[in-house]
Coordinates of C-alpha atoms in Angstrom, one line a residue:
M1 CA -187.5 163.2 4.9
T2 CA -188.8 159.7 4.0
S3 CA -190.2 159.1 7.1
T4 CA -191.9 162.4 7.7
S5 CA -193.7 161.9 4.3
S6 CA -194.7 158.3 5.1
L7 CA -196.2 159.8 8.6
A8 CA -198.3 162.3 6.6
G9 CA -199.6 159.9 4.0
G10 CA -200.0 156.9 5.7
S11 CA -203.2 155.6 7.9
S12 CA -202.8 156.4 11.7
S13 CA -201.9 152.1 12.3
Q14 CA -198.9 152.8 9.9
R15 CA -197.9 156.0 11.5
C16 CA -198.0 154.4 15.1
A17 CA -196.0 151.2 13.6
L18 CA -193.3 153.7 12.2
R19 CA -193.1 155.6 15.0
R20 CA -192.3 152.6 17.1
S21 CA -190.0 151.4 14.6
N22 CA -188.2 154.6 14.8
A23 CA -188.1 154.6 18.6
L24 CA -186.7 151.1 18.4
R25 CA -183.9 152.0 16.0
S26 CA -182.6 155.0 18.0
K27 CA -182.8 152.9 21.1
Y28 CA -181.0 149.8 20.2
G29 CA -179.5 150.4 16.4
A30 CA -180.4 148.1 13.7
V31 CA -184.1 146.7 13.9
N32 CA -184.4 143.0 14.5
P33 CA -185.4 141.1 11.4
V34 CA -188.5 139.5 13.3
I35 CA -189.5 143.0 13.9
V36 CA -189.2 144.4 10.4
R37 CA -191.3 141.4 9.2
F38 CA -194.1 142.3 11.5
L39 CA -194.0 145.8 10.7
K40 CA -195.2 145.2 6.8
P41 CA -198.7 146.8 6.0
A42 CA -201.4 144.3 6.1
H43 CA -205.2 144.5 4.4
G44 CA -207.2 145.3 7.0
G45 CA -207.8 146.6 10.4
D46 CA -207.9 143.4 12.3
A47 CA -204.5 142.2 10.9
A48 CA -203.0 145.9 11.6
G49 CA -204.2 145.5 15.5
K50 CA -202.6 141.9 15.4
R51 CA -199.3 143.7 13.9
E52 CA -199.2 146.4 16.7
E53 CA -199.8 143.6 19.4
A54 CA -196.9 142.0 17.8
C55 CA -194.5 144.9 17.7
D56 CA -195.4 145.9 21.4
A57 CA -194.5 142.2 22.3
S58 CA -191.1 142.3 20.1
A59 CA -190.4 145.7 21.8
R60 CA -190.8 144.1 25.4
K61 CA -188.4 141.1 24.3
P62 CA -184.4 141.3 24.1
P63 CA -183.4 142.5 21.0
S64 CA -180.8 140.1 20.3
L65 CA -181.8 136.2 20.3
V66 CA -178.1 135.5 19.8
M67 CA -177.1 137.0 23.1
Q68 CA -180.2 135.1 24.7
S69 CA -179.2 131.6 23.4
A70 CA -175.7 132.3 24.8
C71 CA -177.1 132.1 28.5
G72 CA -177.1 128.6 28.4
I73 CA -178.5 125.3 26.8
N74 CA -182.1 125.6 28.4
A75 CA -182.3 129.1 27.0
A76 CA -181.2 127.9 23.5
M77 CA -183.9 125.5 23.8
E78 CA -186.7 127.8 24.6
G79 CA -185.6 130.5 21.9
K80 CA -185.6 127.5 19.4
A81 CA -189.4 126.5 20.5
I82 CA -190.6 130.2 20.4
F83 CA -188.5 131.5 17.4
H84 CA -188.1 128.9 14.9
S85 CA -191.1 129.5 13.2
K86 CA -191.0 133.1 13.1
G87 CA -187.7 133.6 11.3
R88 CA -185.6 130.8 9.2
K89 CA -182.4 132.3 10.1
V90 CA -182.8 133.0 13.5
G91 CA -183.8 129.3 14.1
C92 CA -180.9 128.1 12.4
R93 CA -178.6 130.2 14.5
L94 CA -180.0 128.8 17.7
E95 CA -179.9 125.4 16.3
R96 CA -176.3 125.7 15.3
Q97 CA -175.3 127.2 18.8
Q98 CA -177.2 124.4 20.5
N99 CA -175.1 121.7 18.5
E100 CA -172.0 123.5 19.1
A101 CA -172.5 123.7 22.9
M102 CA -173.9 120.0 23.3
P103 CA -170.6 117.9 22.5
T104 CA -168.8 119.7 25.1
L105 CA -171.1 118.5 28.0
R106 CA -171.3 115.0 26.2
G107 CA -167.6 114.9 26.5
K108 CA -167.5 116.0 30.0
G109 CA -170.3 113.1 30.8
A110 CA -168.0 110.5 29.2
R111 CA -164.9 111.5 31.1
L112 CA -167.4 111.3 34.2
N113 CA -168.3 107.6 32.9
R114 CA -165.6 106.2 31.5
C115 CA -163.3 103.4 33.6
P116 CA -160.7 104.9 35.3
S117 CA -157.1 104.4 33.6
E118 CA -154.6 102.0 35.2
M119 CA -152.2 104.8 35.8
E120 CA -155.3 106.2 37.9
I121 CA -155.8 103.0 39.7
V122 CA -152.3 102.9 40.6
K123 CA -152.3 106.7 41.9
E124 CA -155.1 105.8 44.1
K125 CA -154.0 102.8 45.8
F126 CA -150.4 104.1 46.7
S127 CA -152.0 107.3 47.9
K128 CA -154.1 105.1 50.4
L129 CA -150.8 103.5 51.4
L130 CA -148.9 106.7 52.1
L131 CA -151.6 108.1 53.9
G132 CA -152.0 104.8 55.9
E133 CA -155.9 104.6 55.0
D134 CA -156.5 107.9 56.8
M135 CA -158.2 109.7 54.0
S136 CA -158.5 112.8 56.1
G137 CA -154.8 113.5 55.6
G138 CA -154.8 114.2 59.5
G139 CA -151.9 111.6 60.4
K140 CA -153.7 109.2 62.1
G141 CA -153.5 106.4 59.7
V142 CA -152.1 103.0 60.3
S143 CA -148.4 102.1 59.9
S144 CA -147.0 101.6 56.6
A145 CA -146.1 97.6 57.2
L146 CA -150.1 97.1 58.4
A147 CA -151.2 99.4 55.4
L148 CA -149.5 97.1 53.0
S149 CA -150.7 93.8 54.9
N150 CA -154.1 95.3 54.7
A151 CA -154.0 96.0 51.1
I152 CA -153.2 92.4 50.1
T153 CA -155.9 90.9 52.5
N154 CA -158.4 93.2 50.8
L155 CA -157.3 92.5 47.4
A156 CA -157.5 88.7 48.1
A157 CA -161.0 89.2 49.6
S158 CA -162.1 90.8 46.4
V159 CA -160.8 88.3 44.1
F160 CA -160.8 84.7 45.9
S161 CA -163.9 85.5 47.8
E162 CA -166.1 84.6 44.6
Q163 CA -164.1 81.4 44.2
R164 CA -166.9 79.0 45.6
R165 CA -166.6 76.2 43.0
L166 CA -163.9 73.9 41.3
E167 CA -163.6 75.8 38.3
P168 CA -160.9 78.1 36.5
M169 CA -160.7 81.7 37.7
P170 CA -162.1 83.9 35.2
T171 CA -159.8 85.8 33.3
E172 CA -160.5 89.5 34.4
R173 CA -160.2 88.4 38.0
K174 CA -157.0 86.7 37.5
V175 CA -155.5 89.4 35.5
R176 CA -156.6 91.9 38.0
W177 CA -155.1 89.8 40.9
R178 CA -151.7 89.3 39.0
K179 CA -151.4 92.9 38.0
Q180 CA -152.2 94.5 41.3
I181 CA -150.1 92.1 43.7
D182 CA -147.1 92.7 41.4
W183 CA -147.7 96.5 42.2
I184 CA -147.8 95.7 46.2
L185 CA -145.1 93.3 46.0
S186 CA -142.6 96.0 44.2
V187 CA -142.3 97.8 47.3
A188 CA -140.4 94.6 48.4
D189 CA -137.9 95.1 45.5
H190 CA -136.5 98.5 47.5
I191 CA -136.2 96.7 50.7
V192 CA -132.2 96.0 50.6
D193 CA -129.3 95.6 52.5
F194 CA -125.7 97.0 52.1
I195 CA -123.0 94.6 51.4
P196 CA -119.4 95.3 50.5
S197 CA -118.3 94.6 47.2
Q198 CA -115.1 94.5 45.3
Q199 CA -114.9 97.0 42.4
K200 CA -111.8 97.7 40.2
T201 CA -111.0 101.4 39.8
D202 CA -109.5 103.0 36.2
H203 CA -106.3 102.8 37.4
G204 CA -106.1 99.0 38.1
S205 CA -106.5 99.0 41.9
N206 CA -109.2 97.1 43.7
M207 CA -111.4 99.3 46.0
E208 CA -114.2 97.9 48.3
V209 CA -117.5 99.6 48.1
M210 CA -120.9 99.0 49.7
V211 CA -123.8 97.7 47.2
T212 CA -127.2 97.1 47.6
V213 CA -129.1 93.9 47.3
Q214 CA -132.5 92.9 48.2
R215 CA -133.0 91.9 51.9
R216 CA -132.3 88.1 52.3
D217 CA -135.5 86.8 53.6
L218 CA -137.6 88.7 50.6
Q219 CA -135.3 87.6 48.1
M220 CA -135.7 83.8 49.2
A221 CA -139.5 83.8 49.9
I222 CA -141.1 86.0 47.5
P223 CA -140.0 84.0 44.8
A224 CA -141.3 80.7 46.4
L225 CA -144.8 82.5 47.3
R226 CA -145.0 83.6 43.6
K227 CA -144.6 79.9 42.6
L228 CA -147.2 78.7 45.1
D229 CA -149.6 81.5 43.5
A230 CA -149.2 80.4 40.0
L231 CA -149.3 76.5 40.9
L232 CA -152.6 77.3 42.7
L233 CA -154.3 79.0 39.6
D234 CA -152.9 76.4 37.4
Y235 CA -154.5 73.7 39.6
L236 CA -157.8 75.7 39.3
D237 CA -157.4 75.7 35.2
N238 CA -157.2 71.8 35.5
F239 CA -160.8 71.8 36.2
K240 CA -161.9 73.3 33.1
D241 CA -163.4 70.4 31.3
H242 CA -164.9 68.2 34.2
N243 CA -168.3 66.9 33.6
E244 CA -168.6 63.9 36.1
F245 CA -169.7 66.4 38.9
W246 CA -171.5 69.7 38.9
Y247 CA -173.2 72.1 41.5
V248 CA -176.5 72.9 42.2
S249 CA -177.6 76.2 43.7
K250 CA -179.0 76.6 47.3
D251 CA -182.3 78.4 45.8
A252 CA -182.6 75.3 43.4
N253 CA -185.6 72.9 43.8
E254 CA -185.6 69.9 45.8
S255 CA -185.6 67.5 42.7
E256 CA -182.6 68.9 41.5
K257 CA -180.9 68.8 45.1
E258 CA -181.7 65.0 45.2
N259 CA -179.0 62.4 45.5
S260 CA -176.5 65.6 46.6
N261 CA -174.2 66.4 49.2
K262 CA -176.2 68.7 51.1
N263 CA -173.2 70.7 52.8
D264 CA -175.0 71.4 55.9
G265 CA -171.9 72.9 57.7
K266 CA -171.4 75.1 54.4
W267 CA -174.6 76.7 53.7
W268 CA -173.0 79.5 51.7
L269 CA -171.4 77.2 49.3
P270 CA -173.1 75.4 46.1
I271 CA -174.3 71.8 46.6
V272 CA -172.1 69.1 44.9
K273 CA -173.7 66.8 42.8
V274 CA -172.4 63.6 41.0
H275 CA -174.0 61.3 38.4
P276 CA -176.0 58.1 40.1
N277 CA -173.1 55.9 39.5
G278 CA -170.9 58.1 40.9
L279 CA -167.2 59.1 39.4
S280 CA -165.3 57.1 37.5
E281 CA -162.0 55.3 38.7
V282 CA -160.1 57.3 36.4
S283 CA -161.6 60.5 37.9
Q284 CA -161.4 59.6 41.4
K285 CA -157.5 59.0 40.9
W286 CA -156.9 62.4 38.9
L287 CA -159.0 64.1 42.0
Q288 CA -157.0 62.6 44.6
F289 CA -153.6 63.9 42.7
Q290 CA -155.0 67.2 42.6
K291 CA -155.8 67.1 46.2
D292 CA -152.2 66.0 47.0
S293 CA -150.9 68.8 44.9
V294 CA -153.0 71.3 46.7
N295 CA -151.9 70.0 49.8
Q296 CA -148.1 70.5 49.2
V297 CA -149.1 74.0 48.1
L298 CA -150.6 74.4 51.4
K299 CA -148.0 73.0 53.7
A300 CA -145.6 75.4 51.9
A301 CA -147.5 78.4 52.5
M302 CA -148.2 77.1 56.0
A303 CA -144.4 76.8 56.6
I304 CA -143.6 80.1 55.4
N305 CA -146.4 82.3 57.3
S306 CA -145.6 80.3 60.7
Q307 CA -141.7 81.2 60.2
V308 CA -142.2 84.6 59.7
L309 CA -144.7 84.9 62.5
M310 CA -142.1 83.3 64.7
E311 CA -139.4 85.8 63.6
M312 CA -141.9 88.8 64.3
E313 CA -141.5 90.7 67.5
I314 CA -144.1 90.0 70.2
P315 CA -145.6 93.6 70.9
G316 CA -145.5 95.1 74.2
V317 CA -149.3 95.6 74.8
Y318 CA -149.8 91.7 74.5
L319 CA -147.1 90.9 77.1
E320 CA -148.6 93.4 79.4
S321 CA -152.0 91.4 78.9
L322 CA -150.3 87.9 80.2
P323 CA -150.4 86.8 83.7
K324 CA -147.6 86.1 86.0
N325 CA -147.1 82.4 85.3
G326 CA -148.2 79.7 82.8
K327 CA -150.3 78.2 85.4
A328 CA -152.7 80.9 85.7
C329 CA -152.8 81.2 82.0
L330 CA -153.5 77.1 81.4
G331 CA -155.9 76.6 84.2
D332 CA -155.2 73.5 86.8
A333 CA -156.2 70.9 84.7
I334 CA -154.2 71.6 81.4
Y335 CA -150.8 72.8 83.5
R336 CA -151.4 69.3 85.6
S337 CA -151.8 67.3 82.3
I338 CA -148.7 69.0 80.4
T339 CA -146.3 69.0 83.6
D340 CA -146.9 65.5 84.8
E341 CA -144.2 63.1 84.7
V342 CA -145.3 60.8 82.0
F343 CA -146.8 63.0 79.2
D344 CA -149.2 61.3 76.3
L345 CA -150.1 63.5 73.6
E346 CA -152.7 61.7 72.0
Q347 CA -154.5 60.9 75.6
F348 CA -154.0 64.6 76.3
L349 CA -155.9 65.8 73.1
K350 CA -158.4 63.0 73.7
S351 CA -159.3 64.6 77.2
M352 CA -159.4 68.1 75.6
D353 CA -162.7 69.4 74.5
L354 CA -162.2 70.0 71.0
S355 CA -165.9 70.1 69.5
T356 CA -166.1 73.6 68.2
E357 CA -163.5 75.9 66.4
Y358 CA -164.2 78.5 69.5
K359 CA -163.1 75.8 72.0
I360 CA -159.9 74.7 69.9
L361 CA -158.8 78.6 69.1
D362 CA -159.3 79.1 72.9
L363 CA -156.8 76.3 73.7
V364 CA -154.5 77.5 71.3
N365 CA -154.5 80.9 73.0
R366 CA -153.9 79.5 76.3
I367 CA -151.1 77.3 75.1
E368 CA -149.3 80.2 73.3
A369 CA -149.7 82.5 76.0
S370 CA -147.8 80.0 78.2
I371 CA -144.9 79.3 75.9
V372 CA -144.2 83.2 75.8
I373 CA -144.3 83.0 79.6
W374 CA -142.1 80.2 79.7
K375 CA -139.7 81.8 77.2
R376 CA -139.6 85.0 78.8
K377 CA -138.2 83.3 82.0
L378 CA -135.9 81.4 80.5
Q379 CA -134.5 84.5 78.8
N380 CA -134.6 86.3 82.3
K381 CA -132.5 83.5 84.2
E382 CA -129.9 86.1 84.9
N383 CA -132.3 88.0 87.4
K384 CA -132.1 86.9 90.8
T385 CA -135.9 86.4 91.6
S386 CA -136.0 84.1 88.7
W387 CA -134.2 81.6 90.5
A388 CA -136.3 81.6 93.2
S389 CA -139.0 79.7 91.7
P390 CA -139.4 75.9 92.5
I391 CA -139.4 75.0 89.1
S392 CA -136.1 74.3 87.7
L393 CA -134.6 75.4 84.1
Q394 CA -134.8 71.9 82.7
K395 CA -138.6 71.6 83.6
R396 CA -139.2 74.9 82.0
E397 CA -137.7 73.6 78.9
Q398 CA -139.3 70.4 78.9
F399 CA -142.8 72.0 79.6
E400 CA -142.2 74.4 76.7
E401 CA -141.2 71.5 74.2
R402 CA -144.5 69.7 75.4
A403 CA -146.5 72.7 74.6
E404 CA -145.2 73.5 71.2
T405 CA -145.7 70.0 70.3
I406 CA -149.4 70.3 71.4
L407 CA -149.5 73.5 69.2
L408 CA -148.2 72.2 66.2
L409 CA -150.3 69.2 66.2
I410 CA -153.3 71.0 66.9
K411 CA -152.7 73.5 63.8
Q412 CA -152.0 70.5 61.6
R413 CA -155.2 68.4 62.3
F414 CA -157.3 71.6 62.4
R415 CA -156.2 73.5 59.2
G416 CA -158.0 76.7 58.4
L417 CA -158.3 78.0 62.0
P418 CA -158.7 81.7 62.6
Q419 CA -155.6 83.5 63.9
S420 CA -154.9 83.4 67.3
V421 CA -154.7 86.4 69.6
L422 CA -150.6 86.5 69.6
D423 CA -150.4 86.3 65.8
T424 CA -153.3 88.8 65.5
S425 CA -151.2 91.5 67.8
K426 CA -148.2 90.6 65.8
I427 CA -149.5 91.5 62.7
Q428 CA -151.4 94.5 64.1
Y429 CA -148.2 96.1 65.8
C430 CA -145.5 94.9 63.3
K431 CA -143.3 97.7 62.0
D432 CA -141.3 95.6 59.4
V433 CA -142.5 95.9 56.0
G434 CA -140.9 93.2 54.6
Q435 CA -142.2 90.6 57.2
S436 CA -145.9 92.2 56.9
I437 CA -145.5 91.7 53.0
L438 CA -144.3 88.2 53.5
E439 CA -147.2 87.3 56.3
S440 CA -149.9 88.4 54.4
Y441 CA -148.8 87.1 50.9
S442 CA -148.5 83.7 52.4
R443 CA -151.5 83.6 54.7
V444 CA -153.8 84.5 51.6
L445 CA -152.4 81.7 49.6
E446 CA -152.7 79.5 52.3
S447 CA -156.5 80.6 52.8
L448 CA -157.1 79.7 49.0
A449 CA -155.2 76.4 48.9
F450 CA -157.2 75.4 52.0
T451 CA -160.5 76.4 50.3
V452 CA -159.6 74.5 46.9
M453 CA -158.6 71.2 49.0
S454 CA -161.8 71.7 50.7
Q455 CA -163.8 71.8 47.5
I456 CA -161.9 68.7 46.2
E457 CA -163.0 67.0 49.5
D458 CA -166.7 67.8 49.0
V459 CA -166.7 66.1 45.7
L460 CA -165.0 63.2 46.8
D461 CA -167.4 63.0 49.7
A462 CA -170.2 63.3 47.5
A463 CA -169.0 60.5 45.4
S464 CA -168.5 58.2 48.3
E465 CA -172.1 58.8 49.3
T466 CA -173.4 58.1 46.4
E467 CA -171.3 54.9 46.1
K468 CA -172.6 53.9 49.8
K469 CA -176.2 54.5 48.5
N470 CA -175.8 52.2 45.3
E471 CA -174.1 49.4 47.4
G472 CA -177.1 49.5 49.7
I473 CA -179.4 49.4 47.0
C474 CA -177.6 46.4 45.4
K475 CA -177.3 44.7 48.5
G476 CA -181.0 45.0 49.2
I477 CA -181.8 43.8 45.6
S478 CA -179.5 40.7 46.3
N479 CA -181.2 40.1 49.6
A480 CA -184.6 40.1 47.9
N481 CA -183.5 37.6 45.4
D482 CA -181.8 35.2 48.1
T483 CA -185.1 35.4 49.9
K484 CA -187.2 34.4 46.7
K485 CA -185.0 31.6 45.8
R486 CA -185.2 30.2 49.4
T487 CA -189.2 30.4 49.2
L488 CA -189.6 29.3 45.6
P489 CA -189.0 25.4 46.5
D490 CA -191.0 25.3 49.5
A491 CA -193.9 27.2 47.6
A492 CA -193.7 24.2 44.9
K493 CA -193.6 21.5 47.2
A494 CA -196.6 22.5 48.7
K495 CA -198.4 22.9 45.4
N496 CA -197.4 19.3 44.6
L497 CA -198.5 18.1 47.8
A498 CA -202.0 19.6 47.3
Y499 CA -202.4 18.1 43.7
F500 CA -201.6 14.9 45.2
D501 CA -204.2 15.3 47.8
R502 CA -206.7 16.0 45.3
L503 CA -206.0 12.9 43.2
E504 CA -206.2 10.6 46.1
S505 CA -209.7 12.4 47.1
L506 CA -210.9 11.3 43.7

């Protein structure tokens, strides 16, 4: 009744608005507060027309703004921008819903950007080891031994590659190295042997049972390598407060590079610079002591690495690539020098071209291949065809000893050589996980010790060059003073004679 009377008594514009309101109410139920607000009567025809247009627009919009904002954050932002000025309550509801939704998205972003935890890093590393570095999971990965060897090598490369100066290793890299190398070496704790042990039962009788202990070579070598590792890091910490030498970047000005060691053969390293007066005597003795200490670590790491490589089995792929005899492998000149009746080691090395690293490594590969060939023939001495060779068994043993001596001397003189073909083949095809761990760990420590010792030698060489320059300058000054002393009396005599000549003329 109320709606009918209002339609009869009101104007045509009011009746139109009420009819639309009734239509919306019958279709959607309760009328939206925003629509009710626009249905209030106005004081003028223009305002009423505008209200009618707003009513039409409201009828075309979704009936519930809350439902519209639930479609997403963008819809909520749009709803806030459109309806905040039209209704205080609607805008507040949209803003409250937006604030409730945003923390969830911020939390997801925080989880994406945060640093991985230690457990996640462990899971990732051991997943790669179990997959054999084959992330596809297709079973085409490398063996467990090679995967562990590569893991130690890659870890050392990421940690030690930036150690280009004589300075302590940053705490972050040091902690990362010690933590992750412990993870990898934990595999060796489960490589065990079964040994008999006596146990007493509850009844008092003795019973022999088998117990597990860590494999003997790992039990001896891993603690020694850990000790060498700790010593190297401690030696680097000793260079914390040095002030008599420093480093100049390769991109520095020429004025900064003056009176410095140029490091022409090591372009990737910063240039060492010392004071114009050189190093003090105390610093030189201290640096020499540090060099000798690092050298002892280097020798120990080399000895462990050589022993492990020697115990590794020679892969069949390498044996198949060898020639039939040692002469074809060495060449006529080298074979003649080694098999001569009188063998002089120093003379042999002088006759070889060892000017480049490539030529040295080529000689090492030839000698190692010949040693393998001669050892195989000695092992196959029971075969009848081996006795048909014109070279006796004693001669082969003598040639093998000479070749091993040459190989040992070359490795001692030229430290830091790349791995030979034989060593690379052994590492690649090794199936023993324990041997792979020992070889890779000792190899990376050997490389770090060699790097530190080379850096100490660079500082000592820079100091030596500075001292030579100073001696040359002092010698030049002394020679100039001596010349001046010799010429001054002659000049004085000439001056006196000229004076007497003038007196006689007067």
